[in-house]
PDB file of C-alpha atoms in Angstrom:
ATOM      1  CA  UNK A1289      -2.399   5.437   9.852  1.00 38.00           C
ATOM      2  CA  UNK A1290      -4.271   2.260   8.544  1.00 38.00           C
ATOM      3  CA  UNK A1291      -2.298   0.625   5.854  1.00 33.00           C
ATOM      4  CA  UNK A1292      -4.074  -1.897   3.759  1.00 36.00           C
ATOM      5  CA  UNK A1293      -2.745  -3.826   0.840  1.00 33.00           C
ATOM      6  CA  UNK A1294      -4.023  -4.602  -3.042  1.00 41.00           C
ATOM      7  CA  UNK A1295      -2.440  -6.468  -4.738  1.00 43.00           C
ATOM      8  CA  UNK A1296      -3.675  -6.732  -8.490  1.00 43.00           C
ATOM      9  CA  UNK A1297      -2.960  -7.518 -11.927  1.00 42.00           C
ATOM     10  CA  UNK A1298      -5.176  -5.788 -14.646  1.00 39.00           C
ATOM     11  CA  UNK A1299      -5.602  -6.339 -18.112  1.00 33.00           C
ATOM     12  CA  UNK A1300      -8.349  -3.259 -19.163  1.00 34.00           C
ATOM     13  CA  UNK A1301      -9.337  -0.392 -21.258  1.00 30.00           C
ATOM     14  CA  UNK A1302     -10.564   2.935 -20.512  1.00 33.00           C
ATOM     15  CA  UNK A1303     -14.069   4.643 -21.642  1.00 37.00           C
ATOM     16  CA  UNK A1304     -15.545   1.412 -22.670  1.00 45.00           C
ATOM     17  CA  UNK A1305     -19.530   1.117 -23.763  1.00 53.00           C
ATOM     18  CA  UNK A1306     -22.084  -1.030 -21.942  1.00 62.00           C
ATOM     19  CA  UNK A1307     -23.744  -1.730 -24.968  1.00 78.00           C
ATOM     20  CA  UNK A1308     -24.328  -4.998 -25.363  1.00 89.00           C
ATOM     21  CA  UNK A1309     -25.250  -7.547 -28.161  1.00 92.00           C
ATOM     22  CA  UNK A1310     -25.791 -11.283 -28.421  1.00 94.00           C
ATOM     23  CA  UNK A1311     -22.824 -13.068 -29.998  1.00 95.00           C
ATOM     24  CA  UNK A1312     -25.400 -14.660 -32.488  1.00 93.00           C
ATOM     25  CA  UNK A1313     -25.553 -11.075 -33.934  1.00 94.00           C
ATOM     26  CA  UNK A1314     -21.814 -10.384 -34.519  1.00 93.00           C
ATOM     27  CA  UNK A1315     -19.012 -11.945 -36.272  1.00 94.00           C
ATOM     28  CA  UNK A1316     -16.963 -14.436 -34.008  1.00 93.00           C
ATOM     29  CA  UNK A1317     -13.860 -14.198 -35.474  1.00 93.00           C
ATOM     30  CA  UNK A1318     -13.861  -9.907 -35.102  1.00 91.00           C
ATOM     31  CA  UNK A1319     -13.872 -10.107 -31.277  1.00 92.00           C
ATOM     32  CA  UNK A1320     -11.823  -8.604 -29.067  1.00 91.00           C
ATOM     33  CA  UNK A1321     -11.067  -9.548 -25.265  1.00 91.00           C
ATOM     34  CA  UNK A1322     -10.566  -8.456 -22.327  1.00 89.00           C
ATOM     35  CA  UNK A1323      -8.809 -10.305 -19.084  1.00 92.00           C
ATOM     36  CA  UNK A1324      -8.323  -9.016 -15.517  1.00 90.00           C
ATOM     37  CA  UNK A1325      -7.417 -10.710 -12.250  1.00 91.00           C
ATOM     38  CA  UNK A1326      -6.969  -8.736  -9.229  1.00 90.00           C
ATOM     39  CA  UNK A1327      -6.306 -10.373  -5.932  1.00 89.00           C
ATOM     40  CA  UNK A1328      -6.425  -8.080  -2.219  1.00 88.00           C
ATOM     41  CA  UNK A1329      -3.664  -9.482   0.413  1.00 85.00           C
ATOM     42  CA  UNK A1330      -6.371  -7.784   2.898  1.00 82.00           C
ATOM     43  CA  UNK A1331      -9.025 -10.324   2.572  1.00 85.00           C
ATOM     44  CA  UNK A1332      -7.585 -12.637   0.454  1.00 87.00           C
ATOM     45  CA  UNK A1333      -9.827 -12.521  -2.554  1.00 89.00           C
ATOM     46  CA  UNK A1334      -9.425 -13.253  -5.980  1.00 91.00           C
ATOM     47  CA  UNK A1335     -11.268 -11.982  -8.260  1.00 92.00           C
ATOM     48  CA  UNK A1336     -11.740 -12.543 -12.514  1.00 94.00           C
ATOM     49  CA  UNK A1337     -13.129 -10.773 -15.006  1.00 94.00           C
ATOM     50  CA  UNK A1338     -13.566 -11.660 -18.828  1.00 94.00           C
ATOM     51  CA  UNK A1339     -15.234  -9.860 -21.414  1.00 94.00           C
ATOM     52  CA  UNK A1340     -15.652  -9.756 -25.031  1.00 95.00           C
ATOM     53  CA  UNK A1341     -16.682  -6.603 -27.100  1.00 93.00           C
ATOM     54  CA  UNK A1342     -17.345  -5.768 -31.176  1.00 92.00           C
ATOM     55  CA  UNK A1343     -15.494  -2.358 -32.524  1.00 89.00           C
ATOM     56  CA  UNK A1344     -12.255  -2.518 -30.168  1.00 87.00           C
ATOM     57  CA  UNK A1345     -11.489  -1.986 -26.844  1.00 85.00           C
ATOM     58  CA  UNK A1346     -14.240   0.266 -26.559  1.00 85.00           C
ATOM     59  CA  UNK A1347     -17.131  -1.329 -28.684  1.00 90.00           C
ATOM     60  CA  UNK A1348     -20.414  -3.133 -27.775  1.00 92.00           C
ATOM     61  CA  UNK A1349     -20.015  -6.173 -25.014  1.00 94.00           C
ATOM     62  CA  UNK A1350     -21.029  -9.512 -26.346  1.00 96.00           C
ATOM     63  CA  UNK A1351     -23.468 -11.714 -24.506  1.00 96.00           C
ATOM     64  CA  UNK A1352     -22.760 -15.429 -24.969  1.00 97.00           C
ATOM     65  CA  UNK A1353     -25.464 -17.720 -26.008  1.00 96.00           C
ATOM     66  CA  UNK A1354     -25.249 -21.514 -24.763  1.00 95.00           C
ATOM     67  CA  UNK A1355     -23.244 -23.202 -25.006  1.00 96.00           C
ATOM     68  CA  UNK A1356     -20.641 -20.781 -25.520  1.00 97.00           C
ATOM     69  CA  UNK A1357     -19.366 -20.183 -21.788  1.00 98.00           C
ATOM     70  CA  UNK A1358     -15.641 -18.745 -20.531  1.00 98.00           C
ATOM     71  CA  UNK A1359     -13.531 -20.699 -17.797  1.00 98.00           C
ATOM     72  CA  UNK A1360     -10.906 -19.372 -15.611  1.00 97.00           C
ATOM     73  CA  UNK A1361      -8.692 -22.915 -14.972  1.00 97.00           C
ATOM     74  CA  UNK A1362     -11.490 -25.116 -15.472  1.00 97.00           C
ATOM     75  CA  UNK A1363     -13.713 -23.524 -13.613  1.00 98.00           C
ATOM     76  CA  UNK A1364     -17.218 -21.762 -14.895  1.00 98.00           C
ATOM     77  CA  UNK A1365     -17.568 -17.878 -14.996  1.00 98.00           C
ATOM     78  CA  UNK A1366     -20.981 -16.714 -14.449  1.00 97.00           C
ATOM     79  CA  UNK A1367     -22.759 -14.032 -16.491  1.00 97.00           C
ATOM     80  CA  UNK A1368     -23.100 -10.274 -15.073  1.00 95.00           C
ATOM     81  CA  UNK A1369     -24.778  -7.310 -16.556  1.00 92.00           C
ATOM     82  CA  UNK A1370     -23.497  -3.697 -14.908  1.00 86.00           C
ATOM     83  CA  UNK A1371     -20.967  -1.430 -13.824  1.00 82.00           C
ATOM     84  CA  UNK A1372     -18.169  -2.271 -12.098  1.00 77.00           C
ATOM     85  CA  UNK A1373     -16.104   0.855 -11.913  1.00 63.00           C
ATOM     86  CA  UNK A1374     -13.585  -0.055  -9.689  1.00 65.00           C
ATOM     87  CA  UNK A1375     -12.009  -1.771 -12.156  1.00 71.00           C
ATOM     88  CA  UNK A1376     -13.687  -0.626 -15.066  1.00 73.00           C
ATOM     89  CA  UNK A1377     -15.769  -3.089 -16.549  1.00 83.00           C
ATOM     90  CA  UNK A1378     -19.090  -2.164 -17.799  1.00 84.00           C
ATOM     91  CA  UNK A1379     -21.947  -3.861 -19.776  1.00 91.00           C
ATOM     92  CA  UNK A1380     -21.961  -7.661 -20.191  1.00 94.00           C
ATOM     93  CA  UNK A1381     -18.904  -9.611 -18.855  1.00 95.00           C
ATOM     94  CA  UNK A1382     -18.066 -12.852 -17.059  1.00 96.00           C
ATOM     95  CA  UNK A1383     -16.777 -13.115 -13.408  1.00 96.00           C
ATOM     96  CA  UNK A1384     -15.734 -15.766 -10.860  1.00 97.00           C
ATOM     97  CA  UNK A1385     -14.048 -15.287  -7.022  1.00 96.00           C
ATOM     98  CA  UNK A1386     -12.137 -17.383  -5.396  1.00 95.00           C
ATOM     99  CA  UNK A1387      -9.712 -17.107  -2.059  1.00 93.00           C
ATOM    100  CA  UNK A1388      -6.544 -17.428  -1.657  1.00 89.00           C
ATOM    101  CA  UNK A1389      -3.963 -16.965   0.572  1.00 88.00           C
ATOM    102  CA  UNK A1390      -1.228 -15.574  -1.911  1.00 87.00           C
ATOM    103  CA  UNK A1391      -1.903 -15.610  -5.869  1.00 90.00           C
ATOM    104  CA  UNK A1392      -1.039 -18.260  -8.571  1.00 91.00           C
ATOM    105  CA  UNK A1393       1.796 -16.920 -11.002  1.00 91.00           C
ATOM    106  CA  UNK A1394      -0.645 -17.141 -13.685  1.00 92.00           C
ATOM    107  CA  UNK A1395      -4.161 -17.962 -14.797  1.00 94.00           C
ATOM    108  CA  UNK A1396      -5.719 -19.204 -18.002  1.00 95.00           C
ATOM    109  CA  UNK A1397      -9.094 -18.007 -19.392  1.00 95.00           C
ATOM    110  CA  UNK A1398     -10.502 -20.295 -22.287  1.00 97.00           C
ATOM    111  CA  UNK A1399     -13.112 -19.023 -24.560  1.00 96.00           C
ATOM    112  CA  UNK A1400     -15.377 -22.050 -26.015  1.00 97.00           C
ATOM    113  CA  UNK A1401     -17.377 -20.568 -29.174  1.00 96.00           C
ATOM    114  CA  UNK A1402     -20.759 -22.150 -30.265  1.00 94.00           C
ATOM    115  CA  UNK A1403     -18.769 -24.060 -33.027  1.00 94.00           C
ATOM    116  CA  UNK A1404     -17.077 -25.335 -30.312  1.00 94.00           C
ATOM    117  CA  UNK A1405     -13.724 -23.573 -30.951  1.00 95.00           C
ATOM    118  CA  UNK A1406     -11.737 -22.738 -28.524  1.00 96.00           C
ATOM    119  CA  UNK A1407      -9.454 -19.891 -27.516  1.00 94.00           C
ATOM    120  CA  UNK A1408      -6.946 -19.814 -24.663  1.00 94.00           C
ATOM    121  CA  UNK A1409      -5.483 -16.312 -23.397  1.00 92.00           C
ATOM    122  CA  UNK A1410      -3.092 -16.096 -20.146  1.00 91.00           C
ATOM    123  CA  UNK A1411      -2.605 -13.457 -17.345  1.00 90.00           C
ATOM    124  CA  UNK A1412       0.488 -13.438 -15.121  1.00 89.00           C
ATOM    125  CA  UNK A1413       0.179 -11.426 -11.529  1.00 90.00           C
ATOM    126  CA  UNK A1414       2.506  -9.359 -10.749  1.00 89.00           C
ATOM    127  CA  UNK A1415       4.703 -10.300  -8.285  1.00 87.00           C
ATOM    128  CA  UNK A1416       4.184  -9.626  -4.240  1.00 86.00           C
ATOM    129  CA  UNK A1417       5.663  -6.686  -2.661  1.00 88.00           C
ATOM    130  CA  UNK A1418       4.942  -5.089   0.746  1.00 87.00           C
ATOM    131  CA  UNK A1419       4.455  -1.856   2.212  1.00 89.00           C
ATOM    132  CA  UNK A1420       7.742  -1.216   5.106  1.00 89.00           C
ATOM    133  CA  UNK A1421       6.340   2.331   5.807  1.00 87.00           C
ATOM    134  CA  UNK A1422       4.609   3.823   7.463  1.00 89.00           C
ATOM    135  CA  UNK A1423       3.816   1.611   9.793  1.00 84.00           C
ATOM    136  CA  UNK A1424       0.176   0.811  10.916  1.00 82.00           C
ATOM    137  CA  UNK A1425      -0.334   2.944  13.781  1.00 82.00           C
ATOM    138  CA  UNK A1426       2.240   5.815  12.864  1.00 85.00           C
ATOM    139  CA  UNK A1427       1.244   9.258  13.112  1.00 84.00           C
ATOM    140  CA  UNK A1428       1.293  12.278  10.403  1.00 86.00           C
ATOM    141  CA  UNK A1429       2.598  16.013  12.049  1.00 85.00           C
ATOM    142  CA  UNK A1430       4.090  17.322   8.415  1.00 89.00           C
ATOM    143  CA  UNK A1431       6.648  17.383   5.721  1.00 93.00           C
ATOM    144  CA  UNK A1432       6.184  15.047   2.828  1.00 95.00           C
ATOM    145  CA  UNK A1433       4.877  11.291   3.621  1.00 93.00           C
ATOM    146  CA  UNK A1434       6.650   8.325   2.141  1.00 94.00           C
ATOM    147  CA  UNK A1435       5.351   5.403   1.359  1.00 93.00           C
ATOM    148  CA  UNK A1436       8.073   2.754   0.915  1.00 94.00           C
ATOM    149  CA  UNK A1437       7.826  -0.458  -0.146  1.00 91.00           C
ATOM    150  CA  UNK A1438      10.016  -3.803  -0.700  1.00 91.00           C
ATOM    151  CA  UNK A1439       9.627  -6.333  -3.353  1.00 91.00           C
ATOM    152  CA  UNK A1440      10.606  -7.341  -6.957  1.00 92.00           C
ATOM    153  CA  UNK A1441      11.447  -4.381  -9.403  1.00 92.00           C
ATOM    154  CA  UNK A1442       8.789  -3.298 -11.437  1.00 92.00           C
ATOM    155  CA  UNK A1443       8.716  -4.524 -14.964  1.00 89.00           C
ATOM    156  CA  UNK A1444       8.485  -2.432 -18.069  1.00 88.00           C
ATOM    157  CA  UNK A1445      10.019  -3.865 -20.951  1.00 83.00           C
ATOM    158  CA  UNK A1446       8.047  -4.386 -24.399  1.00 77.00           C
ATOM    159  CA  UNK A1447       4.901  -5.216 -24.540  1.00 81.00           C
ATOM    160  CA  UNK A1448       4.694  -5.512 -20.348  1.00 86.00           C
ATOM    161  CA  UNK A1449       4.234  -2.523 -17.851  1.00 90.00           C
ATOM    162  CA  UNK A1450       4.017  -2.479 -14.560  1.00 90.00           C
ATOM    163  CA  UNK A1451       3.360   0.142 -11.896  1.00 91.00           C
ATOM    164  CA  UNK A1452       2.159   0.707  -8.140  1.00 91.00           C
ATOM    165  CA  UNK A1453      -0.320   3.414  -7.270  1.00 90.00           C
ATOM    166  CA  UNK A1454      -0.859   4.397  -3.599  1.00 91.00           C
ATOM    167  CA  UNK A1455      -3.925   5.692  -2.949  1.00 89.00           C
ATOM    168  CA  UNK A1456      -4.820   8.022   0.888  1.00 90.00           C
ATOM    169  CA  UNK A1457      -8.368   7.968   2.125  1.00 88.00           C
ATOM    170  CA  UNK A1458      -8.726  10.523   4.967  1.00 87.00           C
ATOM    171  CA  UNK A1459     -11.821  10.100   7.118  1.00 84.00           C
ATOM    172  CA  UNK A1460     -12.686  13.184   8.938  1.00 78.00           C
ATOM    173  CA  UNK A1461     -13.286  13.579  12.566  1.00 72.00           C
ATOM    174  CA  UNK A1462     -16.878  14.805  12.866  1.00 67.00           C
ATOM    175  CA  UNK A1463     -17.483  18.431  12.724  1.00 66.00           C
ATOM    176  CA  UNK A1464     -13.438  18.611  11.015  1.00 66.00           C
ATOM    177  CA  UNK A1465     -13.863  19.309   7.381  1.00 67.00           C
ATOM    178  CA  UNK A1466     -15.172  16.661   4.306  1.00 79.00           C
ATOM    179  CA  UNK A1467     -12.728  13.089   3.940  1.00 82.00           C
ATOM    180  CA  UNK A1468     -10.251  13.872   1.081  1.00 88.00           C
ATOM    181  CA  UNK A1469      -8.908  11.073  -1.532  1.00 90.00           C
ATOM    182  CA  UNK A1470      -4.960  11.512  -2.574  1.00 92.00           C
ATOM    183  CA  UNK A1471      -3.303   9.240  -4.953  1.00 93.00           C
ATOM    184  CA  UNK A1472       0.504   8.870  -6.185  1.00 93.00           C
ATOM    185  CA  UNK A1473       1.647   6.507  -8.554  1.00 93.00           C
ATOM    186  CA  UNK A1474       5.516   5.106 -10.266  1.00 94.00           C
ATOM    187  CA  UNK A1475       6.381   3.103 -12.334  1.00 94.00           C
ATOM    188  CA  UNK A1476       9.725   2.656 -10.846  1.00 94.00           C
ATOM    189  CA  UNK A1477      11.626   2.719  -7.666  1.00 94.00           C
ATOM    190  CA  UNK A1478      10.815   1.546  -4.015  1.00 93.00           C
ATOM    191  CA  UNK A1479       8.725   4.303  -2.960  1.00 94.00           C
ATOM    192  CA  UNK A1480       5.558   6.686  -3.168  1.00 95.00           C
ATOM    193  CA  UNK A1481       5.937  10.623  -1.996  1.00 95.00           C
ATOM    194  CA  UNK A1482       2.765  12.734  -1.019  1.00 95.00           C
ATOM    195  CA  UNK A1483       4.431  16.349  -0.555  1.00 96.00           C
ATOM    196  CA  UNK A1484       3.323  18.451   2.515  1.00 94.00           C
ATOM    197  CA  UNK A1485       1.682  20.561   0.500  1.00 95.00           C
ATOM    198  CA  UNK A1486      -0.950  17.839  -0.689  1.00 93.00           C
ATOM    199  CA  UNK A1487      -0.823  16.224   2.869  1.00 92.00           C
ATOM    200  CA  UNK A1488      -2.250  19.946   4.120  1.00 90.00           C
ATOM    201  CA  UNK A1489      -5.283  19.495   2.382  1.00 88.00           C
ATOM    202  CA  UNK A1490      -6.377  16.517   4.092  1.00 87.00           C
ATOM    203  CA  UNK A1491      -8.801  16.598   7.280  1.00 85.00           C
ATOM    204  CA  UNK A1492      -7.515  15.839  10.953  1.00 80.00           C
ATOM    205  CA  UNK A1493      -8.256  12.223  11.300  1.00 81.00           C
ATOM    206  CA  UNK A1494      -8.050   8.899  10.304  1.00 85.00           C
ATOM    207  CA  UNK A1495      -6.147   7.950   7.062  1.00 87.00           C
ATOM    208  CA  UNK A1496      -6.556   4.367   5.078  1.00 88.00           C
ATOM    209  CA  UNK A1497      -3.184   4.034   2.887  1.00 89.00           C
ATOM    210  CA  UNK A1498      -4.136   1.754  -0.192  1.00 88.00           C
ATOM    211  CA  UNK A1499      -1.227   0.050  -2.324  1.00 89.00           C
ATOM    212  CA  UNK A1500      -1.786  -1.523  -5.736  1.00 89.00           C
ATOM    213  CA  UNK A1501       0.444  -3.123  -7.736  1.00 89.00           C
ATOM    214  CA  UNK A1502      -0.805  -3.376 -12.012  1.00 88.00           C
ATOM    215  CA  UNK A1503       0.311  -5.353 -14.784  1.00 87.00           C
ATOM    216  CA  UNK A1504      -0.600  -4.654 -18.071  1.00 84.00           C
ATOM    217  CA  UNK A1505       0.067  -6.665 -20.890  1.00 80.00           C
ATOM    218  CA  UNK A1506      -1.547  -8.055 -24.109  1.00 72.00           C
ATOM    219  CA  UNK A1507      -3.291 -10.901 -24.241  1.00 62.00           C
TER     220      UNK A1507
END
């Protein structure tokens, strides 16, 4: 088995609109934002996303008119219209990438209004962990597969939660059946279990094991 590792911290809500609306339009002070960072150990990127929306989590996006802008540490974030739904951000929103080999602790987003207030909001990454086994290279014959891992415990106290979901992609070999998608998550404890019984559904070939660790907290 291939075993590649996310690592990511996400700050998000679910069924959102892609609506969108110029902030010149909407009440400034009746916003409400959204923050993610997510960083992959695989290819070491880093990747930011900030958004603003009208109605709650799940209202219109807001489109900011010069010389409003959003920086993640200083640095710009550029305007993007679409659909990211890999980590589900839709509409207008505000993105910047970056390497790195590991993560910072934490990252600050600023928010500069058109009457030139501003307004600071903080992520912290969840801390590293790494997957012990299986083993790159290891073999599947049956009974349940368990992913293990090794790190920090996960956090979820008040207002914080924390949790690691493994994902399996299973490429068939040609002319052996359609690639399957199985995914497992905790939110506590050192490892991931796929029973045999969901491990029988998936084709004879190669299989991609996907680890991500999310933190969730408000902002």
């Amino acid at each position: 088995m291939r075993t590649a590792m996310l690592l990511t911290a996400t700050l998000l809500a679910v069924g959102c609109s892609n609506d969108t609306i110029d902030d010149t339009d909407v009440n400034n002070d009746a916003l409400y934002g959204q923050y993610q960072g997510h960083f992959d150990a695989k290819d070491g990127s880093l990747k930011f996303y900030a958004q603003l929306r009208v109605g709650g989590p799940t209202g219109t996006t807001v489109r900011l008119s010069a010389p409003a802008n959003f920086t993640l540490d200083g640095q710009p974030m550029s305007e993007h219209d679409g659909d990211e739904a890999l980590v589900n951000v839709s509409g207008t929103y505000y993105f910047l990438q970056q390497s790195a080999t590991a993560p910072n602790d934490k990252y600050t987003f600023v928010w500069t209004r058109n009457d030139e207030q501003q307004f600071t909001n903080e992520i912290t990454m969840p801390q590293a962990f790494t997957v012990t086994a299986p083993a790159e290279g290891d073999g599947w014959s049956g009974g349940d597969l368990v992913i293990e891992f090794q790190g920090p415990p996960l956090q979820n106290a008040t207002g914080v939660s924390e949790d690691i979901l493994v994902t399996l992609t299973a490429t068939a070999r040609a002319g052996e059946g359609q690639s399957q998608v199985l995914s497992e998550s905790i939110t506590a404890g050192e490892q991931v279990v796929f029973p045999e019984s969901e491990m029988l559904k998936l084709p004879a070939g190669e299989v991609t094991i996907t680890a991500r660790k999310g933190r969730r907290s408000p902002v």
